[in-house]
XYZ file of C-alpha atoms in Angstrom:
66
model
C 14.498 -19.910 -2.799
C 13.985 -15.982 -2.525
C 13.445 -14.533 -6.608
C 13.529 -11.113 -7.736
C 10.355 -11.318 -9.599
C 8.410 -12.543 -6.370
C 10.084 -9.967 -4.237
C 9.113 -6.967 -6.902
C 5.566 -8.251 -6.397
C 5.447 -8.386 -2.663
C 6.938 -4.911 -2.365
C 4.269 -3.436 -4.868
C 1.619 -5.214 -2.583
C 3.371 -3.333 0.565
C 3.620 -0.234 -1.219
C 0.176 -0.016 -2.726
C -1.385 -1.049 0.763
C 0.100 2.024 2.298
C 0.535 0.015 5.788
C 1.700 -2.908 7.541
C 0.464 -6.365 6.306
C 0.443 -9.629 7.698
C 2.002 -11.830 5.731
C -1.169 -14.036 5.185
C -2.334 -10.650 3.691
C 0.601 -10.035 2.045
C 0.904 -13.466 0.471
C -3.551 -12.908 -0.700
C -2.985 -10.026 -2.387
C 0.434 -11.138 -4.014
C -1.422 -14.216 -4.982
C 1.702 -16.547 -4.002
C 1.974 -18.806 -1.105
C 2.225 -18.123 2.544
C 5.427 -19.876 2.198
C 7.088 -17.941 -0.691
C 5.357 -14.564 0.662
C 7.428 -15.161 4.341
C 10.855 -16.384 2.776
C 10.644 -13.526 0.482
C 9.577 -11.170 2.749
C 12.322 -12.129 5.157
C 14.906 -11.876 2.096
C 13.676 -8.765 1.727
C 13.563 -7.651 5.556
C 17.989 -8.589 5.691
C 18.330 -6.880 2.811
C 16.630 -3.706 4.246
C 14.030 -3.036 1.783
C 11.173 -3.468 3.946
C 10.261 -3.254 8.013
C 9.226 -6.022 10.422
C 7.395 -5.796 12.995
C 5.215 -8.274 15.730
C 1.472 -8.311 16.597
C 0.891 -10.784 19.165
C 3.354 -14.209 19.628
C 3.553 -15.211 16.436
C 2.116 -13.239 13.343
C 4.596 -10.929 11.948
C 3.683 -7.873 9.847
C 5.376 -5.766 6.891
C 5.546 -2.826 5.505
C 7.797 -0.168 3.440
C 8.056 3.339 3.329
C 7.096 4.872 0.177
């Protein structure tokens, strides 16, 4: 279940990194599960507070404009 708190942290990690993260990366520096970092990240993608993007088949990556 997507929480605010979780999603202020992720978008602090995206915004302090200054680029697109993986969200293996994403969910490191957040110190939160790769699991919590993706559903929240998601949340946060259909709400339109942060970019997706693909590298590859599989691994998605983040970011957000400052």
């Amino acid at each position: 279940m997507p929480s605010y708190k979780i999603q202020g942290q992720l978008l602090g990690t995206l915004i302090d990194a200054k680029r697109p993260l993986s969200t293996k990366k994403v969910a490191i520096f957040s110190e939160v599960s790769w699991k919590t970092a993706r559903d929240n990240l998601e949340k946060l993608f259909e709400l339109g507070m942060v970019y997706r993007g693909r590298v590859g088949n599989n691994k998605r990556i983040y970011w957000k404009n400052a």
